[in-house]
Amino acid sequence: MKMHRDLGYGESPNAVAILNNWGLACMGSGSVPRALEIQEEVLRIATRRKPGGSPPPYAVCNHAHSLWLLGRYDEAWTEAERAWRIADQSGAAPFKISARVIQTSILRERGD
């Protein structure tokens, strides 16, 4: 990422892909707070670069998942709902399912 940033490509599609995957790797290795930081950077970049300011559904789902893992259930629920709406508008069915799985996990954690 340092090289991308040094060359002025810190917000390029390749850089966003690298950041997204880095966040997923952090999440998978148990560094969820760091994953959340990276995913929030992905959301900032993707929102700035996309017409209409709507980030891609994968980025919102990843963000919701990290919030859920951190026990921030209210925020995770809201973000999963946003992911569902964005995925629905873009025709990205797998991310609609992912959003509902996150919400189902929240309900399970709460005993609902």
Tab-separated table of N, CA, C and O in Angstrom:
chain	number	residue	atom	x	y	z
A	1	MET	N	0.831	-1.185	0.000
A	1	MET	CA	0.000	0.000	0.000
A	1	MET	C	0.873	1.244	0.000
A	1	MET	O	0.504	2.228	-0.625
A	2	LYS	N	2.001	1.176	0.693
A	2	LYS	CA	2.888	2.344	0.726
A	2	LYS	C	3.326	2.705	-0.699
A	2	LYS	O	3.319	3.879	-1.065
A	3	MET	N	3.665	1.710	-1.485
A	3	MET	CA	4.077	1.992	-2.861
A	3	MET	C	2.925	2.591	-3.663
A	3	MET	O	3.125	3.545	-4.414
A	4	HIS	N	1.739	2.054	-3.499
A	4	HIS	CA	0.576	2.620	-4.195
A	4	HIS	C	0.375	4.079	-3.794
A	4	HIS	O	0.144	4.940	-4.649
A	5	ARG	N	0.446	4.338	-2.515
A	5	ARG	CA	0.249	5.708	-2.033
A	5	ARG	C	1.359	6.628	-2.521
A	5	ARG	O	1.092	7.759	-2.941
A	6	ASP	N	2.601	6.155	-2.453
A	6	ASP	CA	3.737	6.968	-2.910
A	6	ASP	C	3.626	7.332	-4.380
A	6	ASP	O	4.074	8.406	-4.796
A	7	LEU	N	3.034	6.452	-5.168
A	7	LEU	CA	2.871	6.700	-6.601
A	7	LEU	C	1.577	7.450	-6.927
A	7	LEU	O	1.289	7.708	-8.090
A	8	GLY	N	0.788	7.772	-5.902
A	8	GLY	CA	-0.462	8.486	-6.126
A	8	GLY	C	-1.625	7.590	-6.491
A	8	GLY	O	-2.647	8.054	-6.998
A	9	TYR	N	-1.480	6.288	-6.246
A	9	TYR	CA	-2.536	5.336	-6.564
A	9	TYR	C	-3.178	4.747	-5.317
A	9	TYR	O	-3.715	3.636	-5.356
A	10	GLY	N	-3.139	5.475	-4.223
A	10	GLY	CA	-3.660	4.974	-2.960
A	10	GLY	C	-5.157	4.762	-2.935
A	10	GLY	O	-5.677	4.110	-2.028
A	11	GLU	N	-5.872	5.310	-3.932
A	11	GLU	CA	-7.320	5.122	-4.002
A	11	GLU	C	-7.734	4.429	-5.296
A	11	GLU	O	-8.898	4.449	-5.664
A	12	SER	N	-6.786	3.800	-5.958
A	12	SER	CA	-7.091	3.095	-7.203
A	12	SER	C	-7.879	1.822	-6.904
A	12	SER	O	-7.893	1.335	-5.770
A	13	PRO	N	-8.544	1.273	-7.917
A	13	PRO	CA	-9.245	0.003	-7.700
A	13	PRO	C	-8.327	-1.101	-7.155
A	13	PRO	O	-8.751	-1.888	-6.303
A	14	ASN	N	-7.093	-1.149	-7.636
A	14	ASN	CA	-6.159	-2.152	-7.117
A	14	ASN	C	-5.871	-1.922	-5.643
A	14	ASN	O	-5.795	-2.876	-4.861
A	15	ALA	N	-5.696	-0.675	-5.259
A	15	ALA	CA	-5.428	-0.366	-3.854
A	15	ALA	C	-6.613	-0.741	-2.982
A	15	ALA	O	-6.446	-1.291	-1.890
A	16	VAL	N	-7.815	-0.466	-3.454
A	16	VAL	CA	-9.019	-0.830	-2.698
A	16	VAL	C	-9.101	-2.345	-2.544
A	16	VAL	O	-9.422	-2.852	-1.463
A	17	ALA	N	-8.773	-3.085	-3.605
A	17	ALA	CA	-8.787	-4.550	-3.527
A	17	ALA	C	-7.759	-5.042	-2.514
A	17	ALA	O	-8.038	-5.944	-1.717
A	18	ILE	N	-6.580	-4.441	-2.524
A	18	ILE	CA	-5.543	-4.823	-1.568
A	18	ILE	C	-6.012	-4.537	-0.142
A	18	ILE	O	-5.887	-5.382	0.754
A	19	LEU	N	-6.559	-3.346	0.078
A	19	LEU	CA	-7.045	-2.995	1.416
A	19	LEU	C	-8.149	-3.940	1.870
A	19	LEU	O	-8.156	-4.394	3.013
A	20	ASN	N	-9.090	-4.210	0.975
A	20	ASN	CA	-10.189	-5.105	1.333
A	20	ASN	C	-9.654	-6.469	1.752
A	20	ASN	O	-10.051	-7.021	2.786
A	21	ASN	N	-8.744	-7.012	0.957
A	21	ASN	CA	-8.188	-8.328	1.273
A	21	ASN	C	-7.341	-8.293	2.544
A	21	ASN	O	-7.344	-9.258	3.316
A	22	TRP	N	-6.655	-7.213	2.762
A	22	TRP	CA	-5.870	-7.037	3.983
A	22	TRP	C	-6.806	-7.053	5.195
A	22	TRP	O	-6.543	-7.693	6.212
A	23	GLY	N	-7.928	-6.344	5.071
A	23	GLY	CA	-8.914	-6.339	6.150
A	23	GLY	C	-9.457	-7.722	6.427
A	23	GLY	O	-9.620	-8.131	7.578
A	24	LEU	N	-9.730	-8.480	5.373
A	24	LEU	CA	-10.220	-9.846	5.548
A	24	LEU	C	-9.168	-10.723	6.217
A	24	LEU	O	-9.494	-11.548	7.076
A	25	ALA	N	-7.910	-10.525	5.835
A	25	ALA	CA	-6.833	-11.300	6.465
A	25	ALA	C	-6.719	-10.962	7.943
A	25	ALA	O	-6.532	-11.858	8.782
A	26	CYS	N	-6.848	-9.688	8.276
A	26	CYS	CA	-6.802	-9.287	9.688
A	26	CYS	C	-7.967	-9.894	10.452
A	26	CYS	O	-7.789	-10.395	11.565
A	27	MET	N	-9.142	-9.876	9.846
A	27	MET	CA	-10.317	-10.460	10.493
A	27	MET	C	-10.096	-11.947	10.737
A	27	MET	O	-10.343	-12.454	11.821
A	28	GLY	N	-9.606	-12.625	9.718
A	28	GLY	CA	-9.384	-14.068	9.822
A	28	GLY	C	-8.308	-14.450	10.816
A	28	GLY	O	-8.333	-15.540	11.382
A	29	SER	N	-7.366	-13.542	11.050
A	29	SER	CA	-6.278	-13.848	11.986
A	29	SER	C	-6.601	-13.414	13.409
A	29	SER	O	-5.782	-13.592	14.307
A	30	GLY	N	-7.791	-12.843	13.599
A	30	GLY	CA	-8.206	-12.460	14.941
A	30	GLY	C	-7.949	-11.011	15.293
A	30	GLY	O	-8.262	-10.570	16.391
A	31	SER	N	-7.400	-10.245	14.371
A	31	SER	CA	-7.148	-8.830	14.617
A	31	SER	C	-8.335	-8.010	14.108
A	31	SER	O	-8.223	-7.214	13.179
A	32	VAL	N	-9.475	-8.234	14.729
A	32	VAL	CA	-10.719	-7.632	14.252
A	32	VAL	C	-10.716	-6.105	14.395
A	32	VAL	O	-11.183	-5.417	13.486
A	33	PRO	N	-10.180	-5.526	15.475
A	33	PRO	CA	-10.144	-4.062	15.519
A	33	PRO	C	-9.353	-3.467	14.342
A	33	PRO	O	-9.762	-2.462	13.758
A	34	ARG	N	-8.253	-4.100	13.980
A	34	ARG	CA	-7.467	-3.609	12.833
A	34	ARG	C	-8.243	-3.818	11.541
A	34	ARG	O	-8.235	-2.958	10.654
A	35	ALA	N	-8.941	-4.939	11.424
A	35	ALA	CA	-9.766	-5.194	10.244
A	35	ALA	C	-10.812	-4.099	10.095
A	35	ALA	O	-11.037	-3.592	8.991
A	36	LEU	N	-11.420	-3.714	11.203
A	36	LEU	CA	-12.440	-2.670	11.164
A	36	LEU	C	-11.849	-1.354	10.670
A	36	LEU	O	-12.456	-0.666	9.839
A	37	GLU	N	-10.671	-1.001	11.137
A	37	GLU	CA	-10.014	0.233	10.677
A	37	GLU	C	-9.799	0.203	9.163
A	37	GLU	O	-10.071	1.180	8.469
A	38	ILE	N	-9.298	-0.909	8.683
A	38	ILE	CA	-9.022	-1.040	7.252
A	38	ILE	C	-10.321	-1.001	6.459
A	38	ILE	O	-10.416	-0.330	5.423
A	39	GLN	N	-11.345	-1.699	6.942
A	39	GLN	CA	-12.621	-1.711	6.230
A	39	GLN	C	-13.260	-0.328	6.201
A	39	GLN	O	-13.900	0.044	5.216
A	40	GLU	N	-13.064	0.441	7.253
A	40	GLU	CA	-13.590	1.804	7.242
A	40	GLU	C	-12.847	2.664	6.222
A	40	GLU	O	-13.449	3.532	5.587
A	41	GLU	N	-11.559	2.402	6.043
A	41	GLU	CA	-10.807	3.109	5.000
A	41	GLU	C	-11.319	2.712	3.619
A	41	GLU	O	-11.496	3.563	2.742
A	42	VAL	N	-11.582	1.425	3.420
A	42	VAL	CA	-12.146	0.961	2.146
A	42	VAL	C	-13.471	1.665	1.882
A	42	VAL	O	-13.709	2.152	0.768
A	43	LEU	N	-14.314	1.763	2.884
A	43	LEU	CA	-15.610	2.428	2.716
A	43	LEU	C	-15.442	3.901	2.360
A	43	LEU	O	-16.154	4.421	1.494
A	44	ARG	N	-14.510	4.578	3.029
A	44	ARG	CA	-14.279	5.999	2.731
A	44	ARG	C	-13.842	6.181	1.279
A	44	ARG	O	-14.369	7.035	0.565
A	45	ILE	N	-12.879	5.378	0.855
A	45	ILE	CA	-12.370	5.494	-0.510
A	45	ILE	C	-13.454	5.142	-1.521
A	45	ILE	O	-13.692	5.882	-2.478
A	46	ALA	N	-14.102	4.016	-1.323
A	46	ALA	CA	-15.107	3.550	-2.280
A	46	ALA	C	-16.276	4.518	-2.387
A	46	ALA	O	-16.806	4.741	-3.475
A	47	THR	N	-16.654	5.117	-1.273
A	47	THR	CA	-17.765	6.066	-1.287
A	47	THR	C	-17.376	7.341	-2.026
A	47	THR	O	-18.172	7.891	-2.796
A	48	ARG	N	-16.153	7.790	-1.812
A	48	ARG	CA	-15.664	8.994	-2.488
A	48	ARG	C	-15.559	8.790	-3.994
A	48	ARG	O	-15.815	9.701	-4.765
A	49	ARG	N	-15.162	7.610	-4.398
A	49	ARG	CA	-14.864	7.352	-5.807
A	49	ARG	C	-16.077	6.913	-6.630
A	49	ARG	O	-16.010	6.887	-7.848
A	50	LYS	N	-17.163	6.553	-5.974
A	50	LYS	CA	-18.308	6.035	-6.724
A	50	LYS	C	-19.364	7.118	-6.909
A	50	LYS	O	-19.759	7.776	-5.946
A	51	PRO	N	-19.858	7.276	-8.116
A	51	PRO	CA	-20.948	8.231	-8.340
A	51	PRO	C	-22.144	7.879	-7.462
A	51	PRO	O	-22.515	6.725	-7.362
A	52	GLY	N	-22.697	8.859	-6.830
A	52	GLY	CA	-23.832	8.628	-5.944
A	52	GLY	C	-23.406	8.295	-4.526
A	52	GLY	O	-24.232	8.239	-3.624
A	53	GLY	N	-22.126	8.038	-4.314
A	53	GLY	CA	-21.600	7.817	-2.976
A	53	GLY	C	-21.991	6.535	-2.295
A	53	GLY	O	-21.914	6.427	-1.088
A	54	SER	N	-22.404	5.537	-3.047
A	54	SER	CA	-22.799	4.262	-2.450
A	54	SER	C	-21.648	3.267	-2.590
A	54	SER	O	-21.231	2.954	-3.699
A	55	PRO	N	-21.127	2.763	-1.473
A	55	PRO	CA	-20.016	1.817	-1.552
A	55	PRO	C	-20.477	0.461	-2.074
A	55	PRO	O	-21.671	0.156	-2.078
A	56	PRO	N	-19.548	-0.379	-2.502
A	56	PRO	CA	-19.927	-1.702	-2.983
A	56	PRO	C	-20.445	-2.579	-1.846
A	56	PRO	O	-20.015	-2.425	-0.694
A	57	PRO	N	-21.364	-3.486	-2.165
A	57	PRO	CA	-21.956	-4.302	-1.110
A	57	PRO	C	-20.947	-5.149	-0.346
A	57	PRO	O	-21.105	-5.363	0.856
A	58	TYR	N	-19.899	-5.626	-1.005
A	58	TYR	CA	-18.912	-6.453	-0.292
A	58	TYR	C	-18.259	-5.660	0.832
A	58	TYR	O	-18.014	-6.191	1.914
A	59	ALA	N	-17.992	-4.377	0.593
A	59	ALA	CA	-17.329	-3.555	1.599
A	59	ALA	C	-18.231	-3.320	2.800
A	59	ALA	O	-17.784	-3.363	3.953
A	60	VAL	N	-19.508	-3.103	2.544
A	60	VAL	CA	-20.452	-2.872	3.640
A	60	VAL	C	-20.676	-4.162	4.424
A	60	VAL	O	-20.743	-4.142	5.658
A	61	CYS	N	-20.762	-5.288	3.734
A	61	CYS	CA	-20.905	-6.584	4.426
A	61	CYS	C	-19.693	-6.877	5.303
A	61	CYS	O	-19.839	-7.324	6.450
A	62	ASN	N	-18.502	-6.631	4.782
A	62	ASN	CA	-17.296	-6.864	5.581
A	62	ASN	C	-17.277	-5.983	6.818
A	62	ASN	O	-16.903	-6.423	7.916
A	63	HIS	N	-17.700	-4.749	6.653
A	63	HIS	CA	-17.761	-3.816	7.781
A	63	HIS	C	-18.765	-4.306	8.823
A	63	HIS	O	-18.468	-4.334	10.022
A	64	ALA	N	-19.940	-4.713	8.366
A	64	ALA	CA	-20.963	-5.228	9.285
A	64	ALA	C	-20.465	-6.470	10.016
A	64	ALA	O	-20.703	-6.633	11.219
A	65	HIS	N	-19.754	-7.334	9.308
A	65	HIS	CA	-19.244	-8.563	9.913
A	65	HIS	C	-18.245	-8.239	11.028
A	65	HIS	O	-18.298	-8.822	12.111
A	66	SER	N	-17.358	-7.290	10.786
A	66	SER	CA	-16.396	-6.904	11.829
A	66	SER	C	-17.103	-6.308	13.037
A	66	SER	O	-16.744	-6.602	14.182
A	67	LEU	N	-18.088	-5.467	12.788
A	67	LEU	CA	-18.841	-4.895	13.900
A	67	LEU	C	-19.504	-5.996	14.719
A	67	LEU	O	-19.496	-5.960	15.959
A	68	TRP	N	-20.056	-6.982	14.030
A	68	TRP	CA	-20.684	-8.119	14.725
A	68	TRP	C	-19.653	-8.866	15.572
A	68	TRP	O	-19.898	-9.174	16.734
A	69	LEU	N	-18.494	-9.156	14.977
A	69	LEU	CA	-17.466	-9.879	15.713
A	69	LEU	C	-16.995	-9.128	16.954
A	69	LEU	O	-16.594	-9.738	17.945
A	70	LEU	N	-17.058	-7.808	16.897
A	70	LEU	CA	-16.650	-6.991	18.036
A	70	LEU	C	-17.768	-6.813	19.066
A	70	LEU	O	-17.589	-6.147	20.078
A	71	GLY	N	-18.920	-7.417	18.789
A	71	GLY	CA	-20.036	-7.320	19.726
A	71	GLY	C	-20.783	-6.004	19.652
A	71	GLY	O	-21.578	-5.692	20.533
A	72	ARG	N	-20.574	-5.272	18.603
A	72	ARG	CA	-21.263	-3.989	18.400
A	72	ARG	C	-22.525	-4.259	17.576
A	72	ARG	O	-22.648	-3.870	16.432
A	73	TYR	N	-23.462	-4.951	18.216
A	73	TYR	CA	-24.604	-5.522	17.518
A	73	TYR	C	-25.542	-4.500	16.883
A	73	TYR	O	-26.016	-4.716	15.763
A	74	ASP	N	-25.826	-3.411	17.569
A	74	ASP	CA	-26.730	-2.413	16.986
A	74	ASP	C	-26.138	-1.817	15.713
A	74	ASP	O	-26.824	-1.671	14.695
A	75	GLU	N	-24.857	-1.484	15.768
A	75	GLU	CA	-24.185	-0.927	14.592
A	75	GLU	C	-24.103	-1.972	13.478
A	75	GLU	O	-24.297	-1.653	12.303
A	76	ALA	N	-23.800	-3.200	13.855
A	76	ALA	CA	-23.700	-4.276	12.868
A	76	ALA	C	-25.045	-4.505	12.183
A	76	ALA	O	-25.100	-4.717	10.962
A	77	TRP	N	-26.119	-4.459	12.949
A	77	TRP	CA	-27.462	-4.659	12.390
A	77	TRP	C	-27.764	-3.578	11.351
A	77	TRP	O	-28.200	-3.872	10.235
A	78	THR	N	-27.506	-2.333	11.727
A	78	THR	CA	-27.762	-1.208	10.825
A	78	THR	C	-26.917	-1.319	9.563
A	78	THR	O	-27.402	-1.098	8.448
A	79	GLU	N	-25.671	-1.682	9.726
A	79	GLU	CA	-24.773	-1.806	8.577
A	79	GLU	C	-25.170	-2.991	7.696
A	79	GLU	O	-25.106	-2.898	6.468
A	80	ALA	N	-25.613	-4.072	8.289
A	80	ALA	CA	-26.082	-5.218	7.506
A	80	ALA	C	-27.335	-4.848	6.722
A	80	ALA	O	-27.510	-5.278	5.567
A	81	GLU	N	-28.189	-4.061	7.315
A	81	GLU	CA	-29.387	-3.600	6.613
A	81	GLU	C	-29.003	-2.725	5.420
A	81	GLU	O	-29.567	-2.841	4.334
A	82	ARG	N	-28.020	-1.859	5.626
A	82	ARG	CA	-27.523	-1.012	4.529
A	82	ARG	C	-26.905	-1.890	3.437
A	82	ARG	O	-27.136	-1.665	2.250
A	83	ALA	N	-26.151	-2.899	3.837
A	83	ALA	CA	-25.547	-3.821	2.868
A	83	ALA	C	-26.632	-4.511	2.051
A	83	ALA	O	-26.504	-4.661	0.829
A	84	TRP	N	-27.710	-4.928	2.719
A	84	TRP	CA	-28.805	-5.596	2.010
A	84	TRP	C	-29.412	-4.671	0.957
A	84	TRP	O	-29.646	-5.085	-0.175
A	85	ARG	N	-29.656	-3.412	1.342
A	85	ARG	CA	-30.253	-2.448	0.399
A	85	ARG	C	-29.334	-2.207	-0.799
A	85	ARG	O	-29.790	-2.198	-1.950
A	86	ILE	N	-28.045	-2.004	-0.528
A	86	ILE	CA	-27.095	-1.752	-1.611
A	86	ILE	C	-26.991	-2.974	-2.518
A	86	ILE	O	-26.975	-2.853	-3.746
A	87	ALA	N	-26.916	-4.156	-1.919
A	87	ALA	CA	-26.834	-5.387	-2.706
A	87	ALA	C	-28.101	-5.588	-3.537
A	87	ALA	O	-28.028	-6.013	-4.693
A	88	ASP	N	-29.242	-5.272	-2.961
A	88	ASP	CA	-30.502	-5.402	-3.684
A	88	ASP	C	-30.525	-4.462	-4.890
A	88	ASP	O	-30.901	-4.866	-5.986
A	89	GLN	N	-30.103	-3.224	-4.690
A	89	GLN	CA	-30.092	-2.240	-5.779
A	89	GLN	C	-29.117	-2.612	-6.883
A	89	GLN	O	-29.358	-2.314	-8.054
A	90	SER	N	-28.025	-3.274	-6.522
A	90	SER	CA	-27.016	-3.617	-7.525
A	90	SER	C	-27.177	-5.046	-8.066
A	90	SER	O	-26.394	-5.475	-8.908
A	91	GLY	N	-28.169	-5.768	-7.566
A	91	GLY	CA	-28.403	-7.127	-8.046
A	91	GLY	C	-27.367	-8.134	-7.568
A	91	GLY	O	-27.113	-9.128	-8.232
A	92	ALA	N	-26.777	-7.878	-6.419
A	92	ALA	CA	-25.725	-8.740	-5.876
A	92	ALA	C	-26.312	-9.672	-4.815
A	92	ALA	O	-26.132	-9.469	-3.614
A	93	ALA	N	-26.999	-10.702	-5.263
A	93	ALA	CA	-27.703	-11.619	-4.361
A	93	ALA	C	-26.819	-12.230	-3.277
A	93	ALA	O	-27.265	-12.343	-2.125
A	94	PRO	N	-25.575	-12.632	-3.566
A	94	PRO	CA	-24.764	-13.230	-2.494
A	94	PRO	C	-24.559	-12.291	-1.300
A	94	PRO	O	-24.503	-12.742	-0.157
A	95	PHE	N	-24.486	-11.001	-1.572
A	95	PHE	CA	-24.285	-10.051	-0.470
A	95	PHE	C	-25.585	-9.754	0.268
A	95	PHE	O	-25.562	-9.391	1.441
A	96	LYS	N	-26.720	-9.928	-0.410
A	96	LYS	CA	-27.994	-9.851	0.294
A	96	LYS	C	-28.071	-10.982	1.309
A	96	LYS	O	-28.460	-10.779	2.460
A	97	ILE	N	-27.679	-12.172	0.871
A	97	ILE	CA	-27.679	-13.330	1.772
A	97	ILE	C	-26.706	-13.104	2.924
A	97	ILE	O	-27.039	-13.359	4.087
A	98	SER	N	-25.520	-12.619	2.612
A	98	SER	CA	-24.515	-12.358	3.651
A	98	SER	C	-25.039	-11.379	4.696
A	98	SER	O	-24.847	-11.576	5.902
A	99	ALA	N	-25.716	-10.339	4.234
A	99	ALA	CA	-26.278	-9.351	5.163
A	99	ALA	C	-27.293	-10.000	6.100
A	99	ALA	O	-27.302	-9.739	7.306
A	100	ARG	N	-28.133	-10.861	5.557
A	100	ARG	CA	-29.140	-11.533	6.389
A	100	ARG	C	-28.499	-12.541	7.334
A	100	ARG	O	-28.969	-12.732	8.451
A	101	VAL	N	-27.423	-13.172	6.919
A	101	VAL	CA	-26.712	-14.101	7.802
A	101	VAL	C	-26.134	-13.338	8.993
A	101	VAL	O	-26.202	-13.814	10.137
A	102	ILE	N	-25.587	-12.169	8.744
A	102	ILE	CA	-25.054	-11.345	9.836
A	102	ILE	C	-26.179	-10.996	10.806
A	102	ILE	O	-26.024	-11.118	12.023
A	103	GLN	N	-27.318	-10.574	10.263
A	103	GLN	CA	-28.440	-10.227	11.139
A	103	GLN	C	-28.949	-11.441	11.902
A	103	GLN	O	-29.295	-11.334	13.081
A	104	THR	N	-28.984	-12.584	11.263
A	104	THR	CA	-29.397	-13.816	11.947
A	104	THR	C	-28.440	-14.145	13.078
A	104	THR	O	-28.854	-14.554	14.175
A	105	SER	N	-27.150	-13.946	12.826
A	105	SER	CA	-26.137	-14.193	13.873
A	105	SER	C	-26.324	-13.259	15.066
A	105	SER	O	-26.163	-13.665	16.205
A	106	ILE	N	-26.696	-12.027	14.766
A	106	ILE	CA	-26.958	-11.061	15.850
A	106	ILE	C	-28.157	-11.516	16.679
A	106	ILE	O	-28.123	-11.503	17.904
A	107	LEU	N	-29.217	-11.939	16.000
A	107	LEU	CA	-30.401	-12.419	16.709
A	107	LEU	C	-30.050	-13.626	17.582
A	107	LEU	O	-30.499	-13.729	18.723
A	108	ARG	N	-29.242	-14.526	17.046
A	108	ARG	CA	-28.831	-15.710	17.807
A	108	ARG	C	-28.034	-15.283	19.047
A	108	ARG	O	-28.262	-15.787	20.152
A	109	GLU	N	-27.099	-14.358	18.887
A	109	GLU	CA	-26.294	-13.886	20.014
A	109	GLU	C	-27.153	-13.242	21.097
A	109	GLU	O	-26.857	-13.344	22.277
A	110	ARG	N	-28.216	-12.603	20.665
A	110	ARG	CA	-29.126	-11.937	21.617
A	110	ARG	C	-30.181	-12.874	22.172
A	110	ARG	O	-30.989	-12.485	23.010
A	111	GLY	N	-30.194	-14.100	21.689
A	111	GLY	CA	-31.177	-15.077	22.166
A	111	GLY	C	-32.554	-14.882	21.576
A	111	GLY	O	-33.542	-15.379	22.116
A	112	ASP	N	-32.653	-14.167	20.458
A	112	ASP	CA	-33.941	-13.926	19.787
A	112	ASP	C	-34.203	-15.006	18.767
A	112	ASP	O	-33.836	-15.006	17.685
